[in-house]
Amino acid sequence: MTVQAVEGAAGCGKTYRLMEMLEEILTAHPLAEGQRVLALTFMHGARRRLADRLRTVDGLWGRVECCTIDGFAWRIYRRWRGLAVALGIPPRIEGEFDAVCDAAGLLLEQPQVRDWVATSFPIVLVDEGQDLRPERLRMLVAHSAAARMLIAADEFQCLEQALRPNPLVTWLQQTRELERLCQVRRTNIVGLLTAAAAIRHGQVPENGPGFRILRPGVSIPLAATMLANAIAWRRNGGNVAVITPSLQGGYAQNVVTRVAEGPCGRHGNGPYSIHWEGTDRSEVQVILEALELAPIALGSEVILALRHLLPSGTARATKGWVENQMHACGRTEFPRGEIEAVIERNVARQRQYGLSAAHHFTALTVQQAKNREFEGVVILWPYQVGGDAEHKRRLLYNAVTRAKHWCQIIVQGPDILRAPPFA
């Protein structure tokens, strides 16, 4: 039916503009009984933040479903599994994300499927669209023939080198006129604005108000002192994010660990407890390493092993699943591999629907920091940053533009400053 798209640099208010566009459409075309808005993102963290934004939209009144595009694709494939077989689509399982999305795209290209989805979701909103691979874009292109679609994207914030040129942005430029936002709203600090613009245009970022590249922190103690001083001397208080483009080599982890161990440098700033944000995989690994369970175990043994884990929603949910299997299905034995699979599913669900605890000081990767903002940012830039010069510029840009008031960069060695993205 219609596609409206907005693009702009980081912090220009693309998501805010999406909310305005949605309000305009709802005013002109109110939802009918039983209809909802479908809001899609690529990552679960972005999904939670988008859901918070949608609660402020006048005229929506909770009639919205916010999910990842992978989750939506699985629902389409599962609902139309019989048609998928008839179309010759090989069987798919839930974890085959690209394959499931491609299958869902093929299904949505069928008029009966597309119209069925549009009946329930006549309006589709997509945030951070630049991260969508061709398999996911196929779904949007197919569904755009039957629904009103609102999309926000910024090609330069895409961190996957395989998506150059960006498929979604190319499609929008070929078929639609993009609304471009030019004014950065996240910050008005001159040094931050100037540095971000320089990085985006392939120029050398210069120190200025709110932005500093510190002298190289060759040693872990020196880099830890710089990080502790940045936290101690921060202006405006507020939360601080420690962002790194790479965890390889352990540079960022070692610096953060040193800051947590005790006072740093001659000023004695610290210690500071900095929380590392994990991934589904890392959280699952921690649980499985602590799970003492035989390859085949009795139900009572599984429950006992789960009770010995640190208390968590994942452990409680897994224990509940085992008890249900014992009481409802009469099962007495469970393979460890099956319990591990249940733990993996429960971790994913906890991260999808739960809210992470707030931490004053957070450490995370550039990819995890996308679409977020912090009062202050410290970037730890190690030697082990892969990709070409363009990719490194995008990594640095995404990290710097998370800051609202100030950003400091600590590089592992002086050679880094003589190469892109710093030179």
XYZ file of C-alpha atoms in Angstrom, residues 103-355:
253
model
C 11.054 -19.069 3.952
C 8.792 -16.486 5.599
C 9.583 -14.054 2.785
C 8.562 -16.619 0.189
C 5.351 -17.297 2.105
C 4.549 -13.577 2.359
C 4.938 -13.330 -1.401
C 1.844 -15.535 -1.635
C -1.270 -13.289 -1.718
C -3.254 -15.433 0.729
C -0.513 -15.222 3.362
C 0.242 -11.534 2.809
C -3.432 -10.551 2.997
C -3.995 -12.718 6.068
C -1.147 -10.982 7.927
C -2.231 -7.511 6.750
C -5.728 -8.128 8.099
C -4.286 -8.354 11.615
C -1.373 -5.941 11.107
C -2.296 -3.202 8.618
C 0.580 -1.021 9.883
C 4.161 -2.269 10.195
C 6.892 -0.206 11.862
C 10.574 -1.113 11.416
C 13.395 0.512 13.407
C 17.147 0.156 12.701
C 16.301 -1.258 9.278
C 19.877 -0.968 7.989
C 20.781 -4.163 9.881
C 18.434 -6.380 7.871
C 19.992 -8.971 5.589
C 18.392 -9.811 2.206
C 16.411 -12.695 3.741
C 14.723 -10.315 6.185
C 14.321 -7.573 3.608
C 12.458 -10.068 1.440
C 9.773 -10.227 4.118
C 9.344 -6.437 4.189
C 9.247 -6.071 0.428
C 6.572 -8.756 0.175
C 4.466 -7.400 3.031
C 4.710 -3.791 1.811
C 2.297 -4.706 -0.992
C -0.531 -5.127 1.530
C 0.290 -2.940 4.551
C 1.371 0.577 5.483
C 5.049 0.431 6.353
C 7.145 2.904 8.366
C 10.920 2.375 8.309
C 13.880 4.123 9.946
C 17.467 3.430 8.892
C 20.961 4.875 8.680
C 23.273 3.057 6.281
C 26.426 4.268 8.059
C 25.376 2.635 11.318
C 25.341 -0.830 9.740
C 28.311 -2.776 11.120
C 28.123 -5.818 8.838
C 30.565 -5.462 5.953
C 28.571 -7.931 3.826
C 25.710 -5.394 3.775
C 27.550 -2.848 1.640
C 25.877 -1.413 -0.313
C 23.005 -1.699 2.134
C 20.115 -3.757 0.685
C 17.315 -1.976 2.534
C 18.592 1.547 1.892
C 19.162 0.686 -1.776
C 15.592 -0.618 -2.064
C 14.169 2.483 -0.396
C 16.197 4.843 -2.580
C 15.042 3.038 -5.719
C 11.382 2.915 -4.814
C 10.646 5.656 -2.271
C 11.641 9.217 -1.440
C 13.373 9.201 1.938
C 12.705 11.821 4.590
C 16.146 12.940 5.774
C 16.773 14.241 9.288
C 19.810 16.502 9.636
C 19.762 17.971 13.145
C 21.340 15.911 15.925
C 19.127 15.976 19.020
C 20.993 13.602 21.343
C 23.618 16.194 22.224
C 24.486 19.836 21.682
C 28.104 19.492 22.840
C 30.239 21.007 20.077
C 33.194 18.680 20.487
C 31.006 15.575 20.253
C 29.165 16.873 17.198
C 32.371 17.863 15.415
C 34.129 14.566 16.144
C 31.158 12.466 15.023
C 30.835 14.435 11.778
C 34.574 14.064 11.081
C 34.500 10.296 11.630
C 31.422 9.914 9.449
C 33.070 11.799 6.577
C 36.446 10.062 6.799
C 38.278 12.936 8.461
C 40.506 13.011 11.550
C 38.542 13.528 14.803
C 40.000 16.385 16.849
C 39.853 16.971 20.595
C 37.279 19.539 21.622
C 34.661 20.322 24.279
C 33.259 17.011 25.480
C 35.560 14.873 23.302
C 39.136 13.715 23.968
C 41.479 11.096 22.588
C 43.818 10.343 25.478
C 47.505 9.530 25.141
C 48.002 5.831 24.462
C 47.449 3.513 27.402
C 50.092 0.955 26.527
C 49.991 -0.774 29.924
C 46.892 -2.096 31.645
C 47.561 -0.067 34.849
C 47.930 3.173 32.866
C 44.761 2.537 30.844
C 42.911 1.602 34.058
C 44.042 4.866 35.652
C 42.711 6.807 32.665
C 39.372 4.978 32.880
C 39.098 5.492 36.649
C 39.937 9.188 36.274
C 37.325 9.603 33.533
C 34.665 8.106 35.785
C 35.774 10.125 38.820
C 35.980 13.428 36.969
C 32.824 13.024 34.899
C 30.653 16.072 34.622
C 26.876 16.045 35.071
C 27.096 12.681 36.886
C 24.872 10.117 35.232
C 25.618 6.720 33.779
C 28.848 5.823 32.001
C 29.333 3.215 29.289
C 32.700 1.589 28.636
C 32.508 0.559 24.983
C 34.972 -1.528 22.998
C 34.946 -2.569 19.334
C 36.595 -5.921 20.108
C 36.986 -8.330 23.016
C 39.836 -10.207 21.347
C 43.118 -10.119 23.216
C 41.402 -9.289 26.509
C 42.568 -5.649 26.606
C 39.188 -4.155 27.499
C 38.343 -6.897 29.990
C 41.703 -6.525 31.754
C 41.357 -2.745 32.042
C 37.842 -3.027 33.490
C 38.977 -5.747 35.901
C 41.861 -3.570 37.147
C 39.518 -0.636 37.816
C 37.318 -2.917 39.940
C 40.233 -4.249 42.001
C 41.219 -1.068 43.813
C 42.338 2.583 43.574
C 44.193 3.480 40.373
C 47.042 5.957 39.816
C 48.385 8.689 42.060
C 44.927 10.216 42.513
C 43.640 6.902 43.860
C 40.370 6.976 41.948
C 38.312 3.818 42.214
C 37.592 1.058 42.657
C 34.511 1.108 40.411
C 32.228 -1.848 39.797
C 31.582 -1.975 36.049
C 28.999 -4.477 34.858
C 29.770 -6.380 31.652
C 26.709 -6.943 29.526
C 26.573 -10.544 28.394
C 25.054 -12.355 25.452
C 22.678 -15.306 25.386
C 25.602 -17.589 24.586
C 27.801 -16.378 27.435
C 24.953 -16.585 29.960
C 24.107 -20.131 28.869
C 27.764 -21.130 29.112
C 28.020 -19.896 32.706
C 24.950 -21.915 33.708
C 26.050 -25.088 31.940
C 29.513 -24.960 33.490
C 27.903 -24.889 36.951
C 25.349 -27.631 36.163
C 26.466 -30.908 37.738
C 24.433 -33.524 35.895
C 25.084 -36.976 34.439
C 24.456 -37.733 30.733
C 21.203 -39.443 31.788
C 19.653 -38.382 35.089
C 16.524 -39.058 37.103
C 14.043 -36.238 37.396
C 14.791 -35.818 41.099
C 18.506 -35.542 40.291
C 17.854 -32.874 37.672
C 15.769 -30.828 40.127
C 18.478 -31.121 42.770
C 21.165 -29.984 40.289
C 19.042 -26.994 39.276
C 18.525 -26.029 42.922
C 22.292 -25.949 43.405
C 22.639 -23.285 40.689
C 22.618 -19.619 41.611
C 18.977 -18.481 41.898
C 17.716 -17.111 38.580
C 14.619 -16.974 36.431
C 16.232 -19.428 34.024
C 16.855 -22.040 36.743
C 13.304 -21.658 38.097
C 11.743 -21.958 34.642
C 13.811 -25.049 33.814
C 12.924 -26.654 37.133
C 9.234 -25.967 36.435
C 9.522 -27.584 33.009
C 11.097 -30.738 34.494
C 8.418 -30.992 37.171
C 5.693 -30.590 34.564
C 7.239 -33.342 32.431
C 7.341 -35.654 35.466
C 3.792 -34.985 36.666
C 1.940 -34.499 33.372
C 3.860 -36.913 31.143
C 5.089 -39.452 33.676
C 8.730 -39.085 32.712
C 11.430 -40.327 35.077
C 14.686 -39.810 33.134
C 16.118 -36.835 31.237
C 19.173 -36.645 28.950
C 21.544 -33.830 29.892
C 21.422 -32.576 26.289
C 17.668 -32.030 26.577
C 18.074 -30.077 29.821
C 20.752 -27.936 28.189
C 18.389 -27.167 25.283
C 15.644 -26.138 27.746
C 18.115 -23.870 29.563
C 19.082 -22.229 26.250
C 15.417 -21.564 25.401
C 14.707 -20.135 28.846
C 17.738 -17.827 28.700
C 16.521 -16.502 25.341
C 13.023 -15.941 26.715
C 14.287 -14.213 29.847
C 16.387 -11.818 27.758
C 13.555 -11.294 25.281
C 10.792 -10.441 27.716
C 12.667 -9.443 30.877
C 14.189 -6.072 31.639
